[in-house]
Amino acid sequence: MKSLPLQQLYKSCVLKDLPFKTTRQLEPLAEIVGQNRAEEAVRFALAMPHGGYNVYAVGRNGLGKRTMMLRYLEHHTDTKQQIHDWCYVANFDEPRNPKLLKLPAGMGHQLKQDMDKLMSRLVKMIPQTFEGDGFLERAESLKNDYVKMQEDELEKVAAQARRKKVNLTVTTPGGYRLVAMNGDQPHTPESFKELTDAQRDKFEEVINKLEKKLRQALRKLADWEMEYAEKQQALNQETLEGISGHQFDELEAKYEKHSDVVAYLKTVRKDLAENLDIFLEDGEEQAAMAYASLDRKAPRRYLINLLVHQSNHEVPVVVEENPTYHSLFGYVENVTYKGTVFTDFSLIRPGSLHRANGGYLLMDAEKVLEQPFVWDALKRALRSHAIEINSLERELTLSGTISVEPEAVPLDVKIVLFGDRETWMLLQEYDPEFAELFRVTADFENEMYRTVDSQVQYAKFIASLVVEKKLLHCNAKAVARIIEYSARRAEHQDRLSLHAADIANLLRESDFWARQAGARLISDVHVTRALESARYRDSRIRDHFYDSIRDGTTLVSTTGTCVGQVNALSVLSTGGFEFGLSNRVTASCYYGDGEIIDIERDVKLGGNIHSKGVMILSSWLSSHFAMNDPMHLSASLTFEQNYGEVDGDSASLAELVALISTLSGVPVRQDLAITGSVNQFGEVQPIGGVNEKIEGFFTTCELKSGLTGTQGVIIPHTNVQNLMLDSEVLQAAKAGKFSVYPVARVEDAITLLLGKPAGKADSKGRYPKQSVFGIIQQRLEKMREHERQEHARDDQKDPSIH
């Protein structure tokens, strides 16, 4: 069997397939390369006008999901889409329920400025006007008229009383007293008793009549007092109109197309006259709230709380990195003054949903699910198409703290969640509402096909990263090296990895080494230097394992032959860095019932997949050597010097060869390692990590005995397309010092490792005597014959046994 030629061990990127000299000549991509399916899903979801078509972007971290989404939105948002400013204003009828104003983008800020200017003017003008001589004279005249009318009416009653020898006295405001007179002095209780009964009765009758007249007079006074208050209010209104009326008229004309604003201005106009004290008195509490909330503009009652201001008139695209309850749905701040907590509409603060309203909100699914109450509240908002600002404390506690309850904001937003497939499947399984609210799944690819055209696209993708990260441009050789690295990451000669984060990191590190060398462009040398540096930083644990091979602590043979002993290959991962290692698999056989003992499984160090692989090779053995008669040889299998769990079936081919060797007694070549899984029909199946496994055995050979020229690795023939080997292995293969052999069936691997043909059964099921299978067949037949002879002797000695 022939080893693989050099061109099958590595697929180079040919420079003539790259029609440029540097990435400076390439137009950077507007989208992420190779994600056509995801892009189509996003385009469909964002174009759908109906509710529920939110997006869940599926894919592992680093694929560029967020970058693609932001780039797509940057170039494909609907410029005709209506966006709005949102304001909260005071509700003078229900202060706990602030009113919402919806305005075209930019107008909210304009309204806020207009009201600020008006209030600034009134803060100065109202005290000047209402404390001026003109207004005070009119107010005093009005008051004097009222006082005179009051005095005249009371004087009438008092005069009638005097004529009846009764005195009317005013004690306190609203307190009146009628007293019988004894000459010029009021009667004392003693003097009143001295009067005759007729005199006393007459006084009582007179006083009762006077009391009726007094009550009538007091009713008139109350009516006049109301008239006075109304006249005073009218005077205030008239004076206030003289100061601000024309400005309110101008504002109402300016916002005449917006009925909500006009209605609000009318309520402000009315409320001002009723609350002049706000402007005329120094409100200590009002000032304290203003300072505490970092807003020194008073009076707060008439301010505009500009919740959302769309300054650039572009469709909002908001990325929420920390989707807590308050950061998403907004909250109401509180101000503490002298131990008392205050709040009002001006302390309402927006959340990400408010800022993204009319546009798009991007979030990480796991972060949303981690925060308490957020997921249910988000679904509630999407279902009701409204954002309600509720205090989270009220949901968490039983206390009825006083707070404002703002009018809900109508919600029109597209949500994009980024997450992995496991989270998506859990949501699909356990949340029936999820599928209704997130109807579109943008499934991101991990890889793309590698063709001449796609390599040019990938080069443009590299150019876009260079421009975005402000790095040095790459020459064609550097791009070719990155494309080869991408194929290695994809573990396929005809695929390219779409893990944008890996490529971006490689470009950053290559840029660093290029700048260190004073280069103006990133070349293949700098890319190689970056890869070597990263490998060196991450390879401490790998080198520790290699040290144990070098000093003999780990027993590995790379020369000679040995019965029942095979060099298997495994891959270890240490935080994203993967490397291959040689593992000695041994098998021993003994007289028994044909059972294969998997020592790893029995001591609970073998995973389910590994155990399945051992059971499959057991069935393969039985189908070849125990079709008609029992197999009187049992065997045990183990990974030598293994102290951790073993899983995966990639060593099942090695284990089968070890069993075949120990059953036949034919030694196994130790200068070859083998990897691959096997099915019940003896077909060799592909495995993962083939590059790392080959490189791991290559390094083992170098450490143990040096390269002898006969060493190599046996791999499944279906893994040939996955080969993108390291340059050191390629050089050794080119020099004929190291080989890679593909095998399609168990028999091929046996022939290579045992140095004898495995053997093919004839029509009678007989294998050639000199073949490996023939040797096993003959050995088993001898054992069966021996057992039959033993049974015959036992029958002759004691026929009752059977």
Short mmCIF file of C-alpha atoms in Angstrom, two decimals, residues 450-738:
data_model
loop_
_atom_site.label_atom_id
_atom_site.label_comp_id
_atom_site.label_asym_id
_atom_site.label_seq_id
_atom_site.Cartn_x
_atom_site.Cartn_y
_atom_site.Cartn_z
CA ARG A 450 -13.29 26.78 -0.80
CA THR A 451 -13.15 27.64 -4.49
CA VAL A 452 -11.17 30.12 -6.56
CA ASP A 453 -14.05 32.60 -6.37
CA SER A 454 -14.69 32.10 -2.67
CA GLN A 455 -10.98 32.63 -1.92
CA VAL A 456 -11.24 36.06 -3.58
CA GLN A 457 -14.35 36.77 -1.48
CA TYR A 458 -12.45 35.68 1.59
CA ALA A 459 -9.63 38.04 0.64
CA LYS A 460 -12.17 40.90 0.53
CA PHE A 461 -13.39 39.80 3.94
CA ILE A 462 -9.78 40.03 5.18
CA ALA A 463 -9.54 43.49 3.59
CA SER A 464 -12.68 44.60 5.43
CA LEU A 465 -11.22 43.42 8.75
CA VAL A 466 -7.99 45.27 8.01
CA VAL A 467 -9.90 48.50 7.34
CA GLU A 468 -12.25 48.05 10.29
CA LYS A 469 -9.46 47.29 12.79
CA LYS A 470 -7.12 49.92 11.26
CA LEU A 471 -4.34 47.38 10.62
CA LEU A 472 -1.58 47.22 8.06
CA HIS A 473 -2.69 45.88 4.69
CA CYS A 474 -1.70 42.34 3.68
CA ASN A 475 0.16 41.27 0.58
CA ALA A 476 -1.05 38.34 -1.52
CA LYS A 477 1.24 35.83 0.22
CA ALA A 478 -0.13 36.83 3.63
CA VAL A 479 -3.70 36.43 2.36
CA ALA A 480 -2.82 32.99 0.94
CA ARG A 481 -1.32 31.96 4.29
CA ILE A 482 -4.43 33.14 6.15
CA ILE A 483 -6.67 31.22 3.74
CA GLU A 484 -4.61 28.07 4.37
CA TYR A 485 -4.89 28.66 8.12
CA SER A 486 -8.65 29.06 7.70
CA ALA A 487 -8.84 25.70 5.88
CA ARG A 488 -6.85 24.15 8.73
CA ARG A 489 -9.35 25.63 11.23
CA ALA A 490 -12.20 24.19 9.17
CA GLU A 491 -10.38 20.81 9.14
CA HIS A 492 -11.08 20.44 5.44
CA GLN A 493 -9.01 21.15 2.34
CA ASP A 494 -12.09 22.42 0.48
CA ARG A 495 -13.66 24.46 3.27
CA LEU A 496 -12.86 27.80 4.88
CA SER A 497 -13.65 28.66 8.48
CA LEU A 498 -16.10 31.52 9.00
CA HIS A 499 -14.99 32.10 12.57
CA ALA A 500 -14.36 35.81 12.10
CA ALA A 501 -12.94 36.27 15.60
CA ASP A 502 -10.08 33.83 14.88
CA ILE A 503 -9.15 35.59 11.64
CA ALA A 504 -9.39 39.01 13.31
CA ASN A 505 -7.10 37.87 16.14
CA LEU A 506 -4.61 36.44 13.65
CA LEU A 507 -4.61 39.73 11.70
CA ARG A 508 -4.07 41.78 14.86
CA GLU A 509 -1.12 39.63 15.93
CA SER A 510 0.34 39.59 12.42
CA ASP A 511 0.02 43.38 12.37
CA PHE A 512 1.91 43.52 15.67
CA TRP A 513 4.83 41.45 14.34
CA ALA A 514 4.88 43.42 11.09
CA ARG A 515 5.11 46.71 12.98
CA GLN A 516 7.77 45.24 15.24
CA ALA A 517 9.79 44.48 12.12
CA GLY A 518 9.15 47.94 10.70
CA ALA A 519 7.26 46.53 7.69
CA ARG A 520 4.67 48.50 5.74
CA LEU A 521 2.65 45.43 4.81
CA ILE A 522 1.75 42.18 6.54
CA SER A 523 3.48 39.32 4.74
CA ASP A 524 3.30 35.54 5.11
CA VAL A 525 6.37 35.68 7.37
CA HIS A 526 4.49 37.82 9.88
CA VAL A 527 1.42 35.56 9.74
CA THR A 528 3.61 32.51 10.39
CA ARG A 529 5.33 34.36 13.23
CA ALA A 530 1.95 35.18 14.78
CA LEU A 531 0.83 31.54 14.55
CA GLU A 532 4.07 30.30 16.09
CA SER A 533 3.85 32.85 18.91
CA ALA A 534 0.26 31.88 19.72
CA ARG A 535 1.16 28.18 19.67
CA TYR A 536 4.12 28.75 21.98
CA ARG A 537 2.00 30.73 24.46
CA ASP A 538 -0.64 28.00 24.64
CA SER A 539 1.54 24.89 24.58
CA ARG A 540 2.85 24.60 28.14
CA ILE A 541 0.70 21.58 28.96
CA ARG A 542 1.49 19.95 25.60
CA ASP A 543 5.21 20.35 26.25
CA HIS A 544 4.74 18.84 29.69
CA PHE A 545 3.30 15.70 28.05
CA TYR A 546 6.10 15.68 25.49
CA ASP A 547 8.68 15.90 28.29
CA SER A 548 7.24 12.73 29.79
CA ILE A 549 7.71 10.99 26.42
CA ARG A 550 11.27 12.28 26.09
CA ASP A 551 12.37 11.13 29.54
CA GLY A 552 10.60 7.75 29.27
CA THR A 553 7.93 8.41 31.89
CA THR A 554 5.29 7.75 29.26
CA LEU A 555 6.00 4.40 27.61
CA VAL A 556 5.83 4.70 23.81
CA SER A 557 7.63 2.64 21.17
CA THR A 558 8.35 4.08 17.72
CA THR A 559 10.58 1.26 16.44
CA GLY A 560 10.45 -2.52 16.34
CA THR A 561 7.44 -4.81 16.69
CA CYS A 562 5.35 -6.16 19.54
CA VAL A 563 2.41 -8.58 19.83
CA GLY A 564 -0.87 -7.05 21.02
CA GLN A 565 0.48 -3.53 21.28
CA VAL A 566 -0.62 -0.64 19.01
CA ASN A 567 0.11 3.07 18.93
CA ALA A 568 -3.28 4.76 19.01
CA LEU A 569 -3.75 8.52 18.75
CA SER A 570 -5.83 10.95 20.74
CA VAL A 571 -6.45 14.70 20.87
CA LEU A 572 -6.32 16.80 24.02
CA SER A 573 -7.77 20.29 24.31
CA THR A 574 -6.52 22.87 26.79
CA GLY A 575 -8.60 26.00 26.59
CA GLY A 576 -8.98 26.10 22.82
CA PHE A 577 -5.49 24.77 22.00
CA GLU A 578 -5.56 21.22 20.68
CA PHE A 579 -2.67 18.81 20.28
CA GLY A 580 -2.23 15.13 19.51
CA LEU A 581 -0.70 12.43 21.71
CA SER A 582 0.31 8.80 21.27
CA ASN A 583 -1.47 6.27 23.46
CA ARG A 584 -0.41 2.68 23.83
CA VAL A 585 -3.34 0.29 23.40
CA THR A 586 -2.66 -3.28 24.49
CA ALA A 587 -4.64 -6.50 24.27
CA SER A 588 -4.11 -9.88 25.85
CA CYS A 589 -6.01 -13.11 25.21
CA TYR A 590 -6.69 -16.23 27.21
CA TYR A 591 -8.89 -19.30 27.18
CA GLY A 592 -12.50 -18.35 27.72
CA ASP A 593 -15.90 -17.93 26.13
CA GLY A 594 -15.04 -15.28 23.55
CA GLU A 595 -15.87 -12.28 25.74
CA ILE A 596 -13.87 -9.07 25.25
CA ILE A 597 -13.30 -7.25 28.50
CA ASP A 598 -13.06 -3.47 28.13
CA ILE A 599 -10.98 -2.55 31.17
CA GLU A 600 -11.69 1.19 30.69
CA ARG A 601 -15.43 0.56 30.85
CA ASP A 602 -15.25 -1.78 33.81
CA VAL A 603 -13.32 0.72 35.91
CA LYS A 604 -15.69 3.49 34.74
CA LEU A 605 -13.03 5.39 32.80
CA GLY A 606 -14.64 4.69 29.43
CA GLY A 607 -17.33 6.93 27.98
CA ASN A 608 -20.46 5.69 26.23
CA ILE A 609 -19.11 6.20 22.73
CA HIS A 610 -15.89 4.36 23.53
CA SER A 611 -17.86 1.45 24.99
CA LYS A 612 -20.03 1.36 21.90
CA GLY A 613 -16.88 1.14 19.73
CA VAL A 614 -15.59 -1.85 21.71
CA MET A 615 -18.93 -3.62 21.38
CA ILE A 616 -18.89 -3.04 17.61
CA LEU A 617 -15.43 -4.57 17.18
CA SER A 618 -16.56 -7.49 19.39
CA SER A 619 -19.39 -8.16 16.98
CA TRP A 620 -16.97 -7.89 14.02
CA LEU A 621 -14.72 -10.53 15.59
CA SER A 622 -17.64 -12.83 16.29
CA SER A 623 -18.95 -12.50 12.73
CA HIS A 624 -15.52 -13.53 11.35
CA PHE A 625 -14.42 -16.25 13.76
CA ALA A 626 -17.49 -17.50 15.64
CA MET A 627 -20.13 -17.92 12.96
CA ASN A 628 -20.71 -21.63 13.53
CA ASP A 629 -18.69 -22.53 16.63
CA PRO A 630 -17.99 -20.69 19.86
CA MET A 631 -14.79 -18.72 20.18
CA HIS A 632 -12.75 -20.15 23.05
CA LEU A 633 -10.44 -17.17 23.36
CA SER A 634 -11.37 -14.20 25.51
CA ALA A 635 -9.43 -10.95 25.48
CA SER A 636 -9.00 -7.76 27.45
CA LEU A 637 -8.32 -4.28 26.13
CA THR A 638 -6.90 -1.20 27.82
CA PHE A 639 -5.23 2.14 27.29
CA GLU A 640 -1.90 1.91 29.10
CA GLN A 641 -0.95 4.72 31.48
CA ASN A 642 -4.38 6.29 31.19
CA TYR A 643 -5.64 7.90 34.40
CA GLY A 644 -8.55 9.88 33.04
CA GLU A 645 -11.77 9.23 31.19
CA VAL A 646 -11.56 7.93 27.62
CA ASP A 647 -14.36 8.65 25.20
CA GLY A 648 -14.89 8.55 21.47
CA ASP A 649 -14.57 5.66 19.05
CA SER A 650 -11.55 6.90 17.09
CA ALA A 651 -9.36 4.25 18.74
CA SER A 652 -11.62 1.31 17.89
CA LEU A 653 -9.55 0.43 14.80
CA ALA A 654 -6.38 0.43 16.90
CA GLU A 655 -8.07 -1.74 19.51
CA LEU A 656 -9.23 -4.20 16.84
CA VAL A 657 -5.70 -4.48 15.40
CA ALA A 658 -4.35 -5.10 18.92
CA LEU A 659 -6.90 -7.90 19.39
CA ILE A 660 -6.10 -9.42 15.99
CA SER A 661 -2.39 -9.31 16.86
CA THR A 662 -2.81 -11.02 20.21
CA LEU A 663 -5.21 -13.61 18.77
CA SER A 664 -2.87 -14.45 15.90
CA GLY A 665 0.42 -13.92 17.69
CA VAL A 666 1.66 -11.76 14.78
CA PRO A 667 3.56 -8.70 16.10
CA VAL A 668 2.50 -5.13 15.33
CA ARG A 669 4.82 -2.51 13.83
CA GLN A 670 5.61 0.12 16.42
CA ASP A 671 6.82 2.68 13.89
CA LEU A 672 3.25 3.19 12.72
CA ALA A 673 0.37 4.77 14.63
CA ILE A 674 -3.25 4.34 13.69
CA THR A 675 -6.50 6.23 14.14
CA GLY A 676 -10.02 5.55 12.92
CA SER A 677 -13.27 4.00 13.97
CA VAL A 678 -14.71 0.81 12.55
CA ASN A 679 -18.24 -0.42 11.87
CA GLN A 680 -19.65 -3.96 12.07
CA PHE A 681 -18.79 -4.60 8.41
CA GLY A 682 -15.12 -3.75 8.84
CA GLU A 683 -15.33 -0.37 7.07
CA VAL A 684 -13.04 2.32 8.47
CA GLN A 685 -14.96 5.50 9.37
CA PRO A 686 -13.66 9.09 9.61
CA ILE A 687 -12.61 10.72 12.85
CA GLY A 688 -11.87 14.26 14.04
CA GLY A 689 -8.60 15.99 14.85
CA VAL A 690 -6.66 14.08 12.18
CA ASN A 691 -4.05 16.83 11.71
CA GLU A 692 -3.29 17.10 15.41
CA LYS A 693 -3.05 13.31 15.72
CA ILE A 694 -0.56 12.96 12.87
CA GLU A 695 1.53 15.85 14.19
CA GLY A 696 1.43 14.37 17.69
CA PHE A 697 2.90 11.04 16.54
CA PHE A 698 5.41 12.85 14.33
CA THR A 699 6.67 14.77 17.38
CA THR A 700 6.71 11.54 19.42
CA CYS A 701 8.93 9.88 16.79
CA GLU A 702 11.31 12.84 16.82
CA LEU A 703 11.51 12.74 20.63
CA LYS A 704 11.96 8.98 21.02
CA SER A 705 14.24 7.76 18.25
CA GLY A 706 14.40 10.40 15.60
CA LEU A 707 12.88 9.90 12.15
CA THR A 708 13.90 6.55 10.67
CA GLY A 709 12.12 6.85 7.34
CA THR A 710 9.70 4.00 8.04
CA GLN A 711 7.49 5.83 10.51
CA GLY A 712 4.02 7.11 9.69
CA VAL A 713 0.37 7.24 10.56
CA ILE A 714 -2.56 5.22 9.25
CA ILE A 715 -5.76 7.22 8.82
CA PRO A 716 -9.23 6.52 7.35
CA HIS A 717 -9.24 7.23 3.62
CA THR A 718 -12.25 9.53 4.16
CA ASN A 719 -10.03 11.80 6.28
CA VAL A 720 -7.60 12.57 3.46
CA GLN A 721 -9.70 15.63 2.55
CA ASN A 722 -9.17 16.93 6.09
CA LEU A 723 -5.37 17.02 5.90
CA MET A 724 -3.74 20.44 6.36
CA LEU A 725 -0.54 19.37 8.09
CA ASP A 726 2.13 21.46 9.74
CA SER A 727 5.15 22.52 7.67
CA GLU A 728 7.53 20.30 9.70
CA VAL A 729 5.51 17.18 8.85
CA LEU A 730 5.30 18.23 5.21
CA GLN A 731 9.07 18.66 4.99
CA ALA A 732 9.64 15.22 6.55
CA ALA A 733 7.13 13.66 4.13
CA LYS A 734 8.80 15.41 1.22
CA ALA A 735 12.16 13.97 2.33
CA GLY A 736 10.63 10.48 2.62
CA LYS A 737 11.13 10.36 6.40
CA PHE A 738 7.48 10.20 7.39
#
